[in-house]
Short mmCIF file of C-alpha atoms and ligand atoms in Angstrom, two decimals:
data_model
loop_
_atom_site.label_atom_id
_atom_site.label_comp_id
_atom_site.label_asym_id
_atom_site.label_seq_id
_atom_site.Cartn_x
_atom_site.Cartn_y
_atom_site.Cartn_z
CA MET A 162 6.47 20.05 21.26
CA LYS A 163 4.24 22.63 22.44
CA LEU A 164 3.77 25.40 19.88
CA LYS A 165 2.23 28.75 20.06
CA PHE A 166 0.07 29.92 17.01
CA GLY A 167 -1.17 33.46 18.05
CA SER A 168 -1.98 32.97 21.86
CA VAL A 169 -3.26 29.30 21.16
CA GLU A 170 -0.69 26.28 22.40
CA GLU A 171 -0.82 23.15 19.99
CA ASN A 172 0.73 19.53 20.01
CA VAL A 173 3.15 19.71 16.83
CA VAL A 174 5.92 17.48 15.27
CA THR A 175 8.55 18.86 13.51
CA ARG A 176 11.13 16.89 10.63
CA GLU A 177 14.03 17.75 13.31
CA GLU A 178 12.37 16.38 16.54
CA PHE A 179 11.54 13.08 14.83
CA PRO A 180 14.08 12.82 12.13
CA LEU A 181 13.51 10.29 9.16
CA GLU A 182 16.53 7.94 10.47
CA LYS A 183 14.12 7.16 13.55
CA ALA A 184 10.85 7.06 11.56
CA ARG A 185 13.11 4.17 9.60
CA GLU A 186 13.86 2.68 13.03
CA VAL A 187 10.51 2.81 14.10
CA LEU A 188 9.20 0.92 11.34
CA LYS A 189 11.99 -1.35 10.09
CA ASP A 190 9.89 -4.36 10.84
CA GLU A 191 6.82 -3.12 9.12
CA VAL A 192 5.26 -3.90 5.61
CA ILE A 193 3.84 -0.98 4.84
CA ALA A 194 0.72 -1.67 2.29
CA VAL A 195 -0.62 1.20 0.51
CA LEU A 196 -4.20 0.27 -0.76
CA GLY A 197 -5.49 2.18 -3.60
CA TYR A 198 -3.53 3.91 -6.21
CA GLY A 199 -5.90 6.98 -7.04
CA VAL A 200 -4.41 10.72 -5.67
CA GLN A 201 -2.86 9.89 -2.59
CA GLY A 202 -2.11 6.24 -3.10
CA PRO A 203 0.86 6.94 -5.72
CA GLY A 204 2.16 10.43 -3.55
CA GLN A 205 2.71 8.61 -0.30
CA ALA A 206 3.36 4.90 -1.44
CA LEU A 207 6.21 6.93 -3.56
CA ASN A 208 7.57 9.16 -0.78
CA LEU A 209 7.53 6.25 1.50
CA LYS A 210 9.58 4.29 -1.09
CA ASP A 211 11.56 6.94 -1.68
CA ASN A 212 12.91 7.69 2.15
CA GLY A 213 13.52 4.11 2.60
CA PHE A 214 10.81 1.92 3.76
CA ASN A 215 9.22 -1.29 2.92
CA VAL A 216 6.27 -0.63 0.76
CA ILE A 217 4.20 -2.70 -1.33
CA VAL A 218 0.43 -1.43 -3.30
CA GLY A 219 -2.50 -2.98 -3.43
CA GLN A 220 -4.94 -2.04 -6.17
CA ARG A 221 -7.47 -4.33 -8.25
CA LYS A 222 -5.82 -5.69 -11.34
CA GLY A 223 -6.97 -4.65 -14.81
CA SER A 224 -8.04 -1.29 -13.63
CA LYS A 225 -6.22 2.00 -15.38
CA THR A 226 -4.45 2.50 -11.76
CA TRP A 227 -2.65 -0.74 -11.93
CA ASP A 228 -1.34 -0.02 -15.14
CA LYS A 229 -0.21 3.67 -13.85
CA ALA A 230 1.66 1.61 -10.69
CA VAL A 231 3.10 -0.59 -13.05
CA SER A 232 4.13 2.23 -14.72
CA ASP A 233 5.45 4.36 -11.64
CA GLY A 234 7.82 1.22 -10.92
CA TRP A 235 5.58 -0.95 -8.68
CA VAL A 236 6.28 -4.61 -9.70
CA PRO A 237 3.55 -6.91 -10.08
CA GLY A 238 3.99 -9.96 -7.82
CA LYS A 239 6.79 -8.16 -5.79
CA THR A 240 5.61 -4.63 -5.03
CA LEU A 241 2.75 -4.79 -6.09
CA PHE A 242 -0.65 -6.84 -5.56
CA GLU A 243 -3.85 -7.46 -5.81
CA LEU A 244 -5.85 -5.98 -2.83
CA GLU A 245 -6.09 -8.82 -0.92
CA GLU A 246 -3.06 -10.48 -1.17
CA ALA A 247 -1.47 -6.76 -0.02
CA CYS A 248 -3.54 -6.85 3.25
CA GLU A 249 -2.45 -10.54 3.97
CA LYS A 250 1.07 -9.41 3.82
CA GLY A 251 1.14 -5.95 5.31
CA THR A 252 1.63 -5.19 8.73
CA ILE A 253 0.29 -1.32 8.19
CA LEU A 254 -2.77 -0.97 5.86
CA GLN A 255 -3.00 2.40 4.67
CA PHE A 256 -6.72 2.36 3.44
CA LEU A 257 -6.50 4.59 0.36
CA LEU A 258 -9.07 4.03 -1.63
CA SER A 259 -11.83 6.61 -2.17
CA ASP A 260 -14.18 7.04 0.82
CA ALA A 261 -16.68 5.52 -1.03
CA GLY A 262 -14.65 2.22 -2.07
CA GLN A 263 -13.58 1.60 1.68
CA ILE A 264 -17.18 0.70 2.45
CA SER A 265 -17.27 -2.10 0.32
CA ALA A 266 -13.96 -3.14 0.67
CA TRP A 267 -14.02 -2.87 4.60
CA PRO A 268 -15.46 -6.69 5.11
CA MET A 269 -12.23 -7.94 3.21
CA VAL A 270 -10.09 -5.67 4.75
CA LYS A 271 -11.35 -6.29 8.21
CA LYS A 272 -10.30 -10.37 7.51
CA HIS A 273 -6.70 -9.66 7.52
CA LEU A 274 -6.74 -7.11 9.99
CA THR A 275 -4.78 -9.68 13.03
CA PRO A 276 -3.92 -8.25 16.27
CA GLY A 277 -0.84 -6.34 16.06
CA LYS A 278 -1.52 -4.78 12.95
CA ALA A 279 -2.26 -1.15 11.71
CA LEU A 280 -4.85 0.45 9.84
CA TYR A 281 -4.01 3.56 8.94
CA PHE A 282 -6.74 6.34 7.10
CA SER A 283 -5.81 9.87 5.20
CA HIS A 284 -9.74 10.87 6.62
CA GLY A 285 -11.62 11.06 9.44
CA PHE A 286 -14.51 9.78 7.65
CA GLY A 287 -14.50 6.05 7.77
CA VAL A 288 -14.44 5.95 11.50
CA THR A 289 -16.53 8.96 12.32
CA TYR A 290 -19.50 7.86 10.38
CA LYS A 291 -19.75 4.46 11.18
CA GLU A 292 -22.74 4.00 11.18
CA LYS A 293 -23.35 5.05 7.52
CA THR A 294 -19.91 3.05 6.65
CA GLY A 295 -19.71 -0.40 9.07
CA ILE A 296 -16.30 0.74 9.31
CA ILE A 297 -15.77 -0.68 12.86
CA PRO A 298 -12.06 -1.51 13.85
CA PRO A 299 -11.02 -4.80 15.86
CA PRO A 300 -9.79 -3.41 19.16
CA ASP A 301 -6.50 -5.18 19.25
CA VAL A 302 -4.97 -3.02 16.28
CA ASP A 303 -3.80 0.31 16.07
CA VAL A 304 -6.17 2.84 13.97
CA ILE A 305 -4.16 5.95 13.07
CA LEU A 306 -4.35 9.02 10.81
CA VAL A 307 -2.16 11.13 8.90
CA ALA A 308 -4.05 13.20 6.71
CA PRO A 309 -2.03 15.51 4.27
CA LYS A 310 -3.67 19.03 4.17
CA GLY A 311 -3.49 18.93 0.35
CA SER A 312 -3.94 16.74 -2.89
CA GLY A 313 -1.61 13.82 -3.02
CA THR A 314 0.11 15.47 -6.40
CA SER A 315 1.35 18.40 -4.39
CA LEU A 316 2.13 15.91 -1.63
CA ARG A 317 4.80 14.04 -3.92
CA ARG A 318 5.81 17.05 -6.25
CA MET A 319 6.56 18.93 -3.10
CA PHE A 320 8.48 16.14 -1.83
CA VAL A 321 10.57 15.98 -5.16
CA GLU A 322 11.42 19.66 -4.81
CA GLY A 323 12.91 18.97 -1.47
CA ARG A 324 9.85 20.82 0.52
CA GLY A 325 7.23 19.13 2.44
CA LEU A 326 3.14 19.38 2.66
CA ASN A 327 1.35 19.77 6.00
CA SER A 328 -0.52 17.16 7.63
CA SER A 329 -2.67 16.61 10.62
CA TYR A 330 -2.24 13.22 12.44
CA ALA A 331 -4.80 11.21 15.37
CA ILE A 332 -5.11 8.31 16.92
CA PHE A 333 -8.58 7.02 16.75
CA GLN A 334 -7.41 3.11 18.93
CA ASP A 335 -4.17 2.22 20.58
CA GLY A 336 -4.37 -1.12 20.35
CA THR A 337 -0.56 -2.23 20.43
CA GLY A 338 0.91 1.04 22.43
CA LYS A 339 2.93 1.78 19.32
CA ALA A 340 0.62 3.85 17.88
CA LYS A 341 1.80 6.91 18.36
CA ASP A 342 5.62 6.20 17.33
CA ARG A 343 3.85 4.70 14.37
CA VAL A 344 1.34 7.47 13.40
CA ILE A 345 4.35 10.02 13.66
CA ALA A 346 6.95 7.79 11.69
CA LEU A 347 4.15 7.70 9.04
CA GLY A 348 3.61 10.95 8.91
CA ILE A 349 7.42 11.68 8.52
CA GLY A 350 7.70 8.80 6.16
CA VAL A 351 4.85 10.08 3.84
CA GLY A 352 7.01 13.24 3.32
CA SER A 353 4.70 16.09 5.42
CA GLY A 354 6.24 19.42 6.14
CA TYR A 355 4.96 19.58 9.91
CA LEU A 356 2.54 17.53 11.64
CA PHE A 357 -0.29 18.92 13.71
CA GLU A 358 -2.72 16.85 15.86
CA THR A 359 -6.19 16.43 15.51
CA ASP A 360 -8.74 13.28 16.40
CA PHE A 361 -10.99 11.73 13.53
CA TYR A 362 -14.07 13.66 14.14
CA ARG A 363 -12.15 17.27 13.83
CA GLU A 364 -10.27 16.03 10.84
CA VAL A 365 -13.40 14.86 8.87
CA THR A 366 -15.28 18.23 9.84
CA SER A 367 -13.14 20.69 9.16
CA ASP A 368 -11.63 18.97 5.79
CA LEU A 369 -15.35 18.64 4.28
CA THR A 370 -15.79 22.70 5.72
CA GLY A 371 -12.56 23.24 3.81
CA GLU A 372 -12.71 21.36 0.28
CA ARG A 373 -16.46 22.36 0.03
CA GLY A 374 -15.44 25.92 0.91
CA THR A 375 -12.65 28.61 0.29
CA LEU A 376 -10.33 25.59 -0.62
CA MET A 377 -12.76 24.57 -3.90
CA GLY A 378 -16.60 25.18 -3.61
CA ALA A 379 -16.50 28.85 -2.29
CA ILE A 380 -13.47 30.25 -4.46
CA GLN A 381 -15.20 28.63 -7.13
CA GLY A 382 -18.22 30.48 -6.27
CA ILE A 383 -16.61 33.64 -5.56
CA PHE A 384 -14.64 33.24 -9.13
CA ALA A 385 -17.87 32.97 -11.08
CA ALA A 386 -19.89 35.68 -9.57
CA GLN A 387 -17.03 38.13 -10.23
CA TYR A 388 -16.44 36.85 -13.79
CA GLU A 389 -20.12 37.18 -14.33
CA VAL A 390 -20.47 40.82 -13.23
CA LEU A 391 -17.21 41.87 -15.11
CA ARG A 392 -18.61 40.00 -18.58
CA ALA A 393 -22.24 41.37 -18.09
CA ASN A 394 -20.66 44.59 -17.47
CA GLY A 395 -18.30 44.49 -21.14
CA HIS A 396 -15.47 43.28 -20.34
CA THR A 397 -13.76 40.70 -22.43
CA PRO A 398 -13.08 37.29 -21.08
CA SER A 399 -9.27 37.96 -20.96
CA GLU A 400 -9.85 40.85 -18.83
CA ALA A 401 -12.41 39.65 -16.73
CA PHE A 402 -10.52 36.04 -16.58
CA ASN A 403 -6.92 37.91 -15.73
CA GLU A 404 -8.56 39.97 -13.18
CA THR A 405 -10.52 37.37 -11.56
CA VAL A 406 -8.34 34.24 -11.68
CA GLU A 407 -4.73 34.28 -13.43
CA GLU A 408 -3.67 37.38 -11.54
CA LEU A 409 -4.47 35.77 -8.18
CA THR A 410 -2.96 32.34 -8.97
CA GLN A 411 0.24 33.94 -10.52
CA SER A 412 1.02 36.92 -8.94
CA LEU A 413 -0.68 37.24 -5.68
CA MET A 414 -1.25 33.94 -4.26
CA PRO A 415 2.42 32.98 -3.89
CA LEU A 416 3.18 36.36 -2.56
CA VAL A 417 0.44 35.62 -0.12
CA ALA A 418 2.26 31.70 0.96
CA GLU A 419 5.20 33.50 1.18
CA ASN A 420 3.96 36.61 3.29
CA GLY A 421 0.77 36.76 4.30
CA MET A 422 -2.23 38.63 3.31
CA ASP A 423 -1.19 40.98 5.94
CA TRP A 424 1.97 41.77 3.80
CA MET A 425 0.15 41.73 0.38
CA TYR A 426 -2.45 44.45 1.93
CA ALA A 427 0.79 46.50 2.75
CA ASN A 428 2.51 46.18 -0.36
CA CYS A 429 -0.02 47.03 -2.96
CA SER A 430 -0.91 50.50 -4.24
CA THR A 431 -2.57 53.03 -1.60
CA THR A 432 -5.98 52.93 -4.22
CA ALA A 433 -6.18 48.94 -3.85
CA GLN A 434 -5.19 49.21 -0.23
CA ARG A 435 -8.51 51.44 0.41
CA GLY A 436 -10.67 49.94 -1.48
CA ALA A 437 -9.89 45.94 -0.07
CA LEU A 438 -9.75 47.32 3.26
CA ASP A 439 -13.51 48.79 2.94
CA TRP A 440 -14.60 45.49 1.13
CA TRP A 441 -13.19 42.90 3.11
CA LYS A 442 -16.05 42.82 5.65
CA PRO A 443 -19.01 43.41 3.63
CA PHE A 444 -17.58 39.81 2.06
CA ARG A 445 -17.39 38.04 5.13
CA ASP A 446 -20.56 38.94 6.69
CA ALA A 447 -22.23 37.98 3.37
CA THR A 448 -20.42 34.77 3.45
CA LYS A 449 -20.74 33.66 6.78
CA PRO A 450 -24.22 32.45 7.00
CA VAL A 451 -22.97 30.25 4.14
CA PHE A 452 -20.32 29.04 5.79
CA GLU A 453 -22.30 28.51 8.97
CA LYS A 454 -24.97 26.47 6.71
CA LEU A 455 -22.20 24.24 5.29
CA TYR A 456 -20.74 23.82 9.23
CA GLU A 457 -23.70 22.60 9.93
CA SER A 458 -24.60 20.18 6.89
CA VAL A 459 -21.57 18.76 7.85
CA LYS A 460 -21.69 18.26 11.83
CA THR A 461 -25.24 16.60 11.04
CA GLY A 462 -23.28 14.36 8.72
CA GLN A 463 -25.52 15.50 5.72
CA GLU A 464 -22.88 16.01 3.53
CA ALA A 465 -21.29 12.55 4.36
CA GLN A 466 -24.46 11.13 3.59
CA LYS A 467 -24.89 12.72 0.36
CA SER A 468 -21.29 11.87 -1.09
CA ILE A 469 -21.87 8.35 0.16
CA ASP A 470 -25.32 8.02 -1.83
CA SER A 471 -24.07 9.54 -4.91
CA ASN A 472 -20.90 7.59 -5.14
CA SER A 473 -22.55 4.60 -4.53
CA LYS A 474 -24.77 4.64 -7.92
CA ASP A 475 -24.36 2.53 -10.63
CA ASP A 476 -24.70 5.97 -13.08
CA TYR A 477 -21.90 7.96 -10.87
CA ARG A 478 -19.65 8.73 -13.42
CA GLU A 479 -21.72 9.46 -15.83
CA LYS A 480 -23.58 11.84 -13.88
CA LEU A 481 -20.20 13.47 -12.22
CA GLU A 482 -19.13 13.33 -16.00
CA VAL A 483 -21.99 16.22 -16.81
CA GLU A 484 -21.04 18.03 -13.75
CA LEU A 485 -17.70 18.18 -14.15
CA LYS A 486 -18.31 19.15 -17.76
CA GLU A 487 -20.53 22.35 -17.13
CA LEU A 488 -17.66 23.60 -15.19
CA ARG A 489 -15.02 22.65 -18.21
CA ASP A 490 -17.34 23.82 -20.75
CA SER A 491 -17.92 27.05 -18.95
CA GLU A 492 -16.65 30.43 -20.44
CA MET A 493 -14.50 31.20 -17.63
CA TRP A 494 -12.49 27.93 -17.41
CA GLN A 495 -12.28 27.70 -21.30
CA ALA A 496 -10.83 31.29 -21.39
CA GLY A 497 -8.63 29.90 -18.80
CA ALA A 498 -7.09 27.11 -21.34
CA THR A 499 -6.52 29.70 -23.62
CA VAL A 500 -4.97 32.11 -20.95
CA ARG A 501 -2.44 29.08 -19.58
CA LYS A 502 -1.58 28.38 -23.33
CA LEU A 503 -0.30 31.82 -23.54
CA ARG A 504 2.29 32.22 -20.76
CA PRO A 505 5.41 32.23 -21.62
CA GLU A 506 7.00 29.19 -19.72
CA ASN A 507 4.03 26.94 -21.94
CA ASN A 508 5.06 27.78 -25.08
N1 NAD B 637 -7.85 12.99 -2.88
C1 NAD B 637 -6.34 13.87 -2.08
O1 NAD B 637 -5.36 14.19 -2.53
C2 NAD B 637 -7.13 13.45 -0.66
C3 NAD B 637 -6.17 14.25 0.07
C4 NAD B 637 -6.57 14.09 1.44
C5 NAD B 637 -6.53 12.79 2.04
N2 NAD B 637 -7.53 12.27 0.54
C6 NAD B 637 -8.18 10.80 1.46
O2 NAD B 637 -7.68 9.87 1.18
C7 NAD B 637 -8.09 8.75 0.79
C8 NAD B 637 -7.85 8.20 -0.84
O3 NAD B 637 -8.80 9.33 -1.49
P1 NAD B 637 -8.11 9.50 -3.33
O4 NAD B 637 -8.76 10.66 -3.59
O5 NAD B 637 -6.65 8.94 -3.25
O6 NAD B 637 -9.00 8.40 -3.60
P2 NAD B 637 -9.61 7.67 -5.16
O7 NAD B 637 -10.68 8.54 -5.35
O8 NAD B 637 -8.36 8.25 -6.03
O9 NAD B 637 -9.68 6.47 -5.08
C9 NAD B 637 -8.46 5.63 -4.77
C10 NAD B 637 -8.26 4.55 -5.17
O10 NAD B 637 -9.74 3.73 -5.16
C11 NAD B 637 -9.75 2.62 -5.75
N3 NAD B 637 -11.21 2.14 -5.51
C12 NAD B 637 -12.64 2.94 -4.97
N4 NAD B 637 -13.46 2.03 -4.96
C13 NAD B 637 -12.54 0.90 -4.95
C14 NAD B 637 -13.77 -0.38 -4.46
N5 NAD B 637 -14.91 -0.37 -4.33
N6 NAD B 637 -12.76 -1.36 -4.20
C15 NAD B 637 -11.73 -1.55 -4.33
N7 NAD B 637 -10.39 -0.41 -5.17
C16 NAD B 637 -11.73 0.99 -5.25
C17 NAD B 637 -9.59 3.06 -7.22
O11 NAD B 637 -9.39 2.30 -8.06
C18 NAD B 637 -8.19 4.27 -6.75
O12 NAD B 637 -7.07 3.32 -6.97
C19 NAD B 637 -9.51 9.15 1.35
O13 NAD B 637 -9.85 8.78 2.48
C20 NAD B 637 -9.63 10.69 1.07
O14 NAD B 637 -10.60 11.15 1.52
C21 NAD B 637 -7.59 12.42 -0.44
C1 XAI B 638 -6.90 17.61 -1.66
C2 XAI B 638 -8.51 17.99 -0.48
C3 XAI B 638 -9.21 18.53 -1.07
O1 XAI B 638 -7.90 19.07 0.30
C4 XAI B 638 -8.90 16.64 0.12
O2 XAI B 638 -9.38 16.80 1.13
C5 XAI B 638 -9.84 16.03 -0.81
O3 XAI B 638 -10.57 15.07 -0.37
O4 XAI B 638 -9.70 15.33 -2.14
MG1 MG B 639 -10.87 15.79 1.60
MG1 MG B 640 -8.58 17.94 2.45
#
C-alpha cells in the first residue's frame, strides 16, 4: 500500500496486507537455505522455521557456529549441511555470510544458482560494489533483498515477544517473474514489522551511514566526549556514566521509542526543556559536517573498500581484538559493566 510519512508517500507492506498464510502459500514449494549462522543467520532461520517454512541451514562444519546451530535444534544431515550441500538443496539461497565472506564463497554459490532459483541478501553490499566483490548473479535467477533494520539478535527476540523489527525490501533482478511475491513473503516470514521499499544502492549507502553514524559510531563518540568532559571536571564515574548512558538507555530512550523526542521535550522539566531546546541546533551544526564527510566516504565506495581490505587480512581477528579491547577497557564501559550489575533486575 501507499502510506504518507509526513508529506512523502512511500510503498510499504504491512502484515495485515500480506498475512503469514499468504507468505506460506507463496513459498510452499521452496527450500529456503540460510547460508551462514552468525548474527542474522540464526534470527532469520529460526523465525522462518517457527513460522512454518521449509528451512535448512548451511554452515562450515567444525566451526563454532556449526555447534551453535546444532544447539539451536538444526539437525546435521537433515536441516543442517555444509555450505555447498545447502546451496545444492536450496531453491532460495539466503546469502548471510559476512559481507567479506560472501566474496570468497561466491564462486561456489554461483555454481548452484540454476535457473529459477532466488539469491537473497540482507545488505546491498555485494551487488552494489560488484567491481570490488565480483558478485554478478546470472540473469535467470531472482536477486532480492530483505534488510532487517536492526541486529539479528533483536530480530529473534522481538519475534519471540510477538513484536516485529522493520525491514527494507528490494528487487535487483526479477529473473522468474515471481521476485515480488518471493521477497515480500520472505520479509514477512523472517518476522519483519512493516516492510518499506528501497533498492540495493540506497540500502547499502543508508545502512553504512547509519551504523557509522547515530546507531553506533556517532553515539559512541558523543558518549565518550560528554563522559570525558564530566570526568575532567571532577564528576565520579557513577555520575558521569549515569548522566551520559544509563539514563538514556534505561529511562529516556524507551519513552522516546514509545512517543517520540517531541513528546520527551514536552514531558521533562521546564529547566531541561529550555536547555535542550537551546542546545540541539549547536550539536546538529557541529556534527553535520562530519555526517556529510561520512556520507561522501560511503558514496565513493571508500567505506566498502576499507571494510573489504581489513576483513580479508590474515591478522584481521587479532587486530580487531585490540580495537575492541580499547573500548571494553575504557573507564566508561568498565563503569557501565558495574552499573549494569547493580540494576536490581540483575541481582
Ligand atoms: N549483524 C546484523 O545484525 C546484520 C543486520 C542487518 C544486515 N546484516 C547483513 O547480513 C549479512 C550477514 O551478516 P552477519 O552479521 O550475520 O554475519 P557474520 O559476520 O556474523 O558472519 C556470518 C557467518 O559467515 C560465516 N563466514 C564468514 N566468512 C566465511 C567464509 N569465507 N566462508 C564461509 N563462511 C564464512 C561465519 O562463520 C558466520 O557464521 C551481511 O550481509 C550483513 O551486512 C547484518
Ligand atoms: C545491526 C546493524 C548495525 O544495523 C547492521 O547494519 C550491521 O551491519 O550489523
Ligand atoms: Mg550494516
Ligand atoms: Mg543496519
